[in-house]
Amino acid sequence: MKAYVESDEIAMMGEATSNLRDKLLIRTLFHLGCRISEALTLKVEDIDFTQGTVAIIHLKARLKLSCAGCGQRLGRYHVFCPGCGSKVERAQAEQQEHRRQRVLPVDGDTLSMLKDYVRRGGPVLRDGKKLIFGINRHRAWQIIKECAQKAGLPKLVNPETGKVHNISPHKLRDAFSVNAMKRDDSGDGLRMLQEHL
């Protein structure tokens, strides 16, 4: 068993469905290396068809911990406050949502599929936004799993735990990273990959 999906296997997943939306979901996750939440919030206005780019809004929530006594910022495992020295019984938690925008190049095939999909009226209008996919996370997971099964792809094994898993949307993001490193394993390639993700 393998730990990641190869690019030819992802092509097989795309061929396993005749639904343009599903093909596009697979291509978007793999060719852009985006998170499922980022793909599902992708809007028509985020695509620049003339430049061949897509603006991905990076959404990630983080907790900021601080000492209840002095307000000093704390790490997850602090036992004593570095500011006032008191024992940390209960830290104050404040959730912060980090938003960052990445503008990513889109390969020609994916861009032409996007144009065709938009032209055919594929995007879904929801809350005044034209969403490319208009599906929820659960349905996206089902699509990826079903396409992998139809393509006859084996399940993947986690090399650290030995657990066997179905191919999921995040595994396509992992495959993007692995393929990028195979193409350029220099320090520059790694730095560019970190900026991309």
XYZ file of C-alpha atoms in Angstrom, residues 2-188:
187
model
C 1.052 3.565 -0.696
C 1.004 6.746 1.360
C 0.046 9.205 -1.395
C -1.711 9.433 -4.751
C 0.285 9.704 -7.996
C -0.593 12.257 -10.694
C -1.597 9.540 -13.189
C -4.001 8.116 -10.590
C -5.593 11.525 -10.170
C -6.065 11.670 -13.937
C -7.801 8.273 -13.675
C -10.110 9.701 -11.000
C -11.076 12.542 -13.339
C -11.779 10.084 -16.141
C -13.941 7.971 -13.807
C -16.702 10.603 -13.794
C -18.619 12.225 -16.624
C -19.777 15.097 -14.381
C -17.858 18.285 -15.281
C -18.241 19.702 -11.757
C -16.685 16.584 -10.226
C -13.808 16.574 -12.740
C -13.225 20.226 -11.948
C -13.242 19.591 -8.188
C -10.552 16.921 -8.597
C -8.439 19.164 -10.847
C -8.819 22.175 -8.541
C -7.736 20.273 -5.437
C -4.784 18.661 -7.189
C -3.529 21.354 -9.580
C -3.944 24.260 -7.148
C -3.072 22.323 -3.987
C -5.827 24.107 -2.095
C -7.739 22.972 0.968
C -11.267 21.637 0.513
C -12.676 24.664 2.380
C -10.808 26.978 -0.006
C -12.075 25.130 -3.079
C -15.673 25.151 -1.857
C -15.635 28.920 -1.227
C -14.172 29.622 -4.687
C -16.291 32.143 -6.588
C -16.456 32.998 -10.297
C -15.092 36.478 -9.491
C -11.964 34.855 -7.944
C -10.908 33.596 -11.383
C -8.978 35.874 -13.733
C -9.467 34.206 -17.100
C -7.217 36.691 -18.947
C -4.261 36.283 -16.559
C -4.889 32.570 -15.982
C -4.941 32.889 -12.194
C -7.207 32.082 -9.267
C -7.362 34.059 -6.020
C -7.643 31.636 -3.115
C -8.826 33.012 0.211
C -6.923 31.157 2.925
C -9.169 30.539 5.921
C -7.721 29.219 9.124
C -8.871 29.754 12.695
C -6.266 29.837 15.441
C -6.475 30.148 19.212
C -4.455 32.823 20.957
C -3.770 31.901 24.598
C -2.937 34.458 27.272
C -2.376 34.553 31.038
C -5.518 35.459 33.006
C -3.380 37.438 35.485
C -1.194 39.651 33.304
C -2.348 39.079 29.717
C 1.052 37.714 28.564
C 0.819 35.546 25.452
C 1.244 31.834 26.228
C 2.258 28.780 24.271
C 0.042 25.706 24.302
C 2.101 23.873 26.936
C 3.114 26.715 29.276
C 2.858 25.699 32.935
C 4.113 29.044 34.282
C 3.500 32.487 32.799
C 6.711 34.005 31.351
C 5.395 37.489 32.238
C 4.283 37.279 35.872
C 5.664 33.848 36.819
C 2.372 32.575 38.210
C 1.219 29.026 37.600
C -1.147 28.835 34.642
C -4.301 27.170 35.916
C -6.546 28.277 33.101
C -5.449 30.312 30.103
C -7.726 32.781 28.366
C -8.424 31.686 24.818
C -9.293 34.062 22.007
C -10.089 32.647 18.597
C -8.626 34.568 15.699
C -9.454 33.938 12.075
C -6.540 34.494 9.751
C -7.442 35.521 6.208
C -4.810 35.647 3.546
C -5.153 35.704 -0.205
C -2.942 33.717 -2.561
C -3.040 34.278 -6.303
C -2.162 31.017 -8.025
C -1.518 30.213 -11.672
C -3.961 27.802 -13.299
C -2.886 25.316 -15.963
C -4.480 25.731 -19.398
C -6.627 22.586 -19.265
C -8.147 23.473 -15.894
C -8.719 27.065 -17.016
C -10.556 25.967 -20.170
C -12.658 23.532 -18.085
C -13.519 26.400 -15.734
C -14.525 28.612 -18.689
C -16.722 25.855 -20.103
C -18.274 25.156 -16.697
C -19.098 28.841 -16.119
C -20.446 29.209 -19.679
C -22.756 26.219 -19.144
C -24.144 27.784 -15.956
C -22.462 25.405 -13.521
C -21.827 27.881 -10.685
C -24.443 28.080 -7.935
C -25.813 31.393 -6.658
C -25.787 31.344 -2.848
C -26.051 34.406 -0.589
C -25.416 36.674 -3.573
C -22.176 34.857 -4.508
C -21.611 32.713 -7.590
C -19.880 29.695 -6.054
C -18.021 27.434 -8.471
C -19.014 24.200 -6.758
C -22.024 24.967 -4.547
C -21.675 21.744 -2.546
C -20.829 21.061 1.090
C -17.730 19.356 2.533
C -19.499 16.044 3.022
C -20.572 15.872 -0.625
C -17.053 16.818 -1.761
C -15.616 13.945 0.315
C -18.162 11.565 -1.222
C -17.250 12.686 -4.752
C -13.515 12.135 -4.197
C -14.080 8.743 -2.548
C -16.495 7.577 -5.283
C -14.215 8.686 -8.124
C -11.233 6.931 -6.523
C -13.264 3.728 -6.150
C -14.568 3.916 -9.747
C -10.986 4.389 -10.944
C -9.993 1.250 -9.004
C -7.452 3.056 -6.842
C -6.258 1.328 -3.673
C -6.724 2.831 -0.238
C -3.775 4.692 1.270
C -1.839 3.833 4.405
C -0.579 6.354 6.937
C 3.153 5.530 7.290
C 3.237 6.786 10.901
C 0.227 4.922 12.277
C -0.263 2.136 9.746
C -3.968 3.022 9.470
C -5.634 2.535 6.099
C -7.701 5.422 4.685
C -9.829 6.185 1.649
C -8.559 8.811 -0.753
C -9.836 12.138 0.564
C -9.747 15.755 -0.670
C -6.710 16.452 1.524
C -4.837 13.547 -0.099
C -5.076 15.458 -3.408
C -3.422 18.440 -1.694
C -0.733 16.073 -0.396
C -0.271 14.710 -3.928
C 0.212 18.265 -5.209
C 3.026 18.767 -2.675
C 4.701 15.436 -3.442
C 4.598 16.079 -7.192
C 5.958 19.609 -6.745
C 8.887 18.258 -4.725
C 9.534 15.535 -7.310
C 9.835 18.252 -9.969
C 12.109 20.524 -7.905
C 13.599 19.222 -4.664
C 16.007 22.153 -4.260
C 15.722 24.603 -1.396
C 14.120 27.108 -3.779
